[in-house]
């Protein structure tokens, strides 16, 4: 197609919705969706925490099998099951396997899709730090660092929860968790809109007594 001036017209980049629609029509995506639906259906039969780990591992195998597709079928149902696996009453093995599954998902969908879908993918992730074991905490901080702190302006909808989690990590004074949390807060202060960042910090200071001291120190 050519413009009125005779030159070739520029091709407009596809929106995420248009890109996703193309993937949905892919025959491989239909197989992906069917296998994911089958994996999700298993969760209702879980009798013990070991069942959850097996179901999560099956989900991971499916995600790896279709790694070339940057979209997730039934993403809200997937997010719901992952959120349930972050319950504080479950052992760290379930939490670790859940975070590994999030890592697979976030790495494949990319920053733009994650920013668009923050509302359901972040449910339960930030509050996990409060009751996370020492094995889980570094993995959780890795997830924050790789996929949330780097979102720039896209992080704004989840800033209150992310800042609260990082201030909670600052409780471990003298530990690697404290230092990593401070570095991530510093990066958010640089890269996210400063007004939104400061609003999140002040919100934590005013409404969360458990992190008030850390917020004041920061």
Tab-separated table of C-alpha atoms in Angstrom, residues 75-215:
chain	number	residue	atom	x	y	z
A	75	UNK	CA	-5.099	-16.607	32.113
A	76	UNK	CA	-7.577	-15.543	34.800
A	77	UNK	CA	-8.185	-19.171	35.813
A	78	UNK	CA	-4.418	-19.780	35.798
A	79	UNK	CA	-3.854	-16.732	38.012
A	80	UNK	CA	-6.615	-17.879	40.381
A	81	UNK	CA	-4.999	-21.291	40.893
A	82	UNK	CA	-1.565	-19.760	41.417
A	83	UNK	CA	-3.011	-17.337	43.976
A	84	UNK	CA	-4.554	-20.252	45.885
A	85	UNK	CA	-1.138	-21.933	45.988
A	86	UNK	CA	0.323	-18.892	47.789
A	87	UNK	CA	-1.878	-19.454	50.835
A	88	UNK	CA	0.119	-18.872	54.017
A	89	UNK	CA	-0.943	-22.256	55.443
A	90	UNK	CA	0.854	-24.129	52.655
A	91	UNK	CA	4.508	-25.208	52.995
A	92	UNK	CA	7.411	-23.489	51.295
A	93	UNK	CA	7.682	-26.248	48.675
A	94	UNK	CA	4.316	-25.231	47.239
A	95	UNK	CA	5.253	-21.542	47.355
A	96	UNK	CA	8.548	-22.192	45.556
A	97	UNK	CA	6.899	-24.253	42.825
A	98	UNK	CA	4.254	-21.556	42.408
A	99	UNK	CA	6.899	-18.843	42.031
A	100	UNK	CA	8.702	-20.985	39.455
A	101	UNK	CA	5.442	-21.148	37.509
A	102	UNK	CA	5.032	-17.372	37.695
A	103	UNK	CA	8.597	-17.027	36.393
A	104	UNK	CA	7.769	-19.167	33.358
A	105	UNK	CA	4.639	-17.139	32.658
A	106	UNK	CA	6.152	-13.684	33.128
A	107	UNK	CA	9.220	-14.526	31.055
A	108	UNK	CA	7.135	-15.652	28.104
A	109	UNK	CA	4.406	-12.991	28.060
A	110	UNK	CA	6.818	-10.059	28.342
A	111	UNK	CA	6.608	-6.727	30.128
A	112	UNK	CA	3.793	-5.207	28.056
A	113	UNK	CA	1.376	-8.076	28.649
A	114	UNK	CA	2.319	-8.278	32.309
A	115	UNK	CA	1.666	-4.544	32.756
A	116	UNK	CA	-1.719	-4.966	31.086
A	117	UNK	CA	-2.663	-7.965	33.241
A	118	UNK	CA	-1.251	-6.877	36.611
A	119	UNK	CA	-4.690	-6.884	38.228
A	120	UNK	CA	-4.935	-10.651	38.393
A	121	UNK	CA	-1.316	-11.825	38.096
A	122	UNK	CA	-0.233	-9.930	41.226
A	123	UNK	CA	-2.959	-11.262	43.508
A	124	UNK	CA	-1.202	-12.758	46.516
A	125	UNK	CA	2.371	-12.260	45.302
A	126	UNK	CA	3.226	-9.143	47.304
A	127	UNK	CA	1.551	-10.269	50.529
A	128	UNK	CA	3.501	-13.545	50.376
A	129	UNK	CA	6.688	-11.915	51.653
A	130	UNK	CA	5.204	-11.388	55.118
A	131	UNK	CA	4.931	-15.139	55.767
A	132	UNK	CA	7.546	-16.443	53.306
A	133	UNK	CA	10.232	-18.843	54.496
A	134	UNK	CA	13.921	-18.063	54.122
A	135	UNK	CA	14.033	-20.362	51.102
A	136	UNK	CA	11.205	-18.456	49.430
A	137	UNK	CA	12.290	-14.869	50.149
A	138	UNK	CA	15.234	-14.685	47.708
A	139	UNK	CA	13.164	-16.285	44.933
A	140	UNK	CA	10.399	-13.768	45.548
A	141	UNK	CA	12.860	-10.868	45.438
A	142	UNK	CA	14.241	-12.278	42.173
A	143	UNK	CA	10.724	-12.218	40.726
A	144	UNK	CA	10.206	-8.609	41.833
A	145	UNK	CA	13.550	-7.530	40.403
A	146	UNK	CA	13.194	-9.196	37.012
A	147	UNK	CA	9.549	-8.556	36.252
A	148	UNK	CA	8.056	-5.727	38.327
A	149	UNK	CA	10.738	-3.209	39.232
A	150	UNK	CA	11.682	-2.994	35.544
A	151	UNK	CA	8.179	-2.061	34.329
A	152	UNK	CA	8.763	1.697	34.538
A	153	UNK	CA	5.463	3.584	34.386
A	154	UNK	CA	3.671	0.269	33.859
A	155	UNK	CA	4.257	-0.648	37.499
A	156	UNK	CA	1.965	2.094	38.849
A	157	UNK	CA	-1.173	-0.060	39.392
A	158	UNK	CA	0.738	-2.452	41.661
A	159	UNK	CA	3.102	0.043	43.326
A	160	UNK	CA	1.349	0.043	46.733
A	161	UNK	CA	1.630	-3.733	47.058
A	162	UNK	CA	5.165	-3.906	45.676
A	163	UNK	CA	6.435	-1.098	47.909
A	164	UNK	CA	4.798	-2.729	50.944
A	165	UNK	CA	6.531	-6.028	50.160
A	166	UNK	CA	9.917	-4.327	49.738
A	167	UNK	CA	9.523	-2.346	52.956
A	168	UNK	CA	8.667	-5.621	54.684
A	169	UNK	CA	11.914	-7.088	53.314
A	170	UNK	CA	13.795	-4.207	54.932
A	171	UNK	CA	12.928	-5.687	58.342
A	172	UNK	CA	15.796	-8.135	57.860
A	173	UNK	CA	18.423	-5.525	58.772
A	174	UNK	CA	21.952	-6.520	57.831
A	175	UNK	CA	20.770	-9.300	55.536
A	176	UNK	CA	20.963	-9.589	51.763
A	177	UNK	CA	17.169	-9.156	51.723
A	178	UNK	CA	17.449	-5.688	53.254
A	179	UNK	CA	20.094	-4.584	50.758
A	180	UNK	CA	18.191	-5.992	47.788
A	181	UNK	CA	14.959	-4.340	48.907
A	182	UNK	CA	16.661	-0.944	49.187
A	183	UNK	CA	18.182	-1.311	45.704
A	184	UNK	CA	14.810	-2.183	44.222
A	185	UNK	CA	13.115	0.742	45.961
A	186	UNK	CA	15.849	3.031	44.623
A	187	UNK	CA	15.247	1.744	41.097
A	188	UNK	CA	11.503	2.302	41.441
A	189	UNK	CA	12.179	5.851	42.647
A	190	UNK	CA	14.250	6.460	39.499
A	191	UNK	CA	12.141	4.694	36.882
A	192	UNK	CA	8.525	4.872	38.046
A	193	UNK	CA	6.590	8.158	38.133
A	194	UNK	CA	7.926	9.834	41.265
A	195	UNK	CA	4.502	11.041	42.409
A	196	UNK	CA	3.062	7.532	42.296
A	197	UNK	CA	6.112	6.114	44.052
A	198	UNK	CA	6.015	8.633	46.895
A	199	UNK	CA	2.269	8.157	47.246
A	200	UNK	CA	2.845	4.414	47.688
A	201	UNK	CA	5.559	4.995	50.309
A	202	UNK	CA	3.425	7.458	52.250
A	203	UNK	CA	0.423	5.158	51.993
A	204	UNK	CA	2.436	2.348	53.580
A	205	UNK	CA	3.696	4.687	56.296
A	206	UNK	CA	0.191	5.858	57.189
A	207	UNK	CA	-1.735	2.589	56.891
A	208	UNK	CA	0.729	-0.178	57.770
A	209	UNK	CA	2.233	0.026	61.235
A	210	UNK	CA	4.351	-3.062	60.564
A	211	UNK	CA	6.496	-1.195	58.003
A	212	UNK	CA	6.268	2.329	59.401
A	213	UNK	CA	9.806	2.323	60.778
A	214	UNK	CA	11.271	1.044	57.509
A	215	UNK	CA	9.346	3.656	55.526
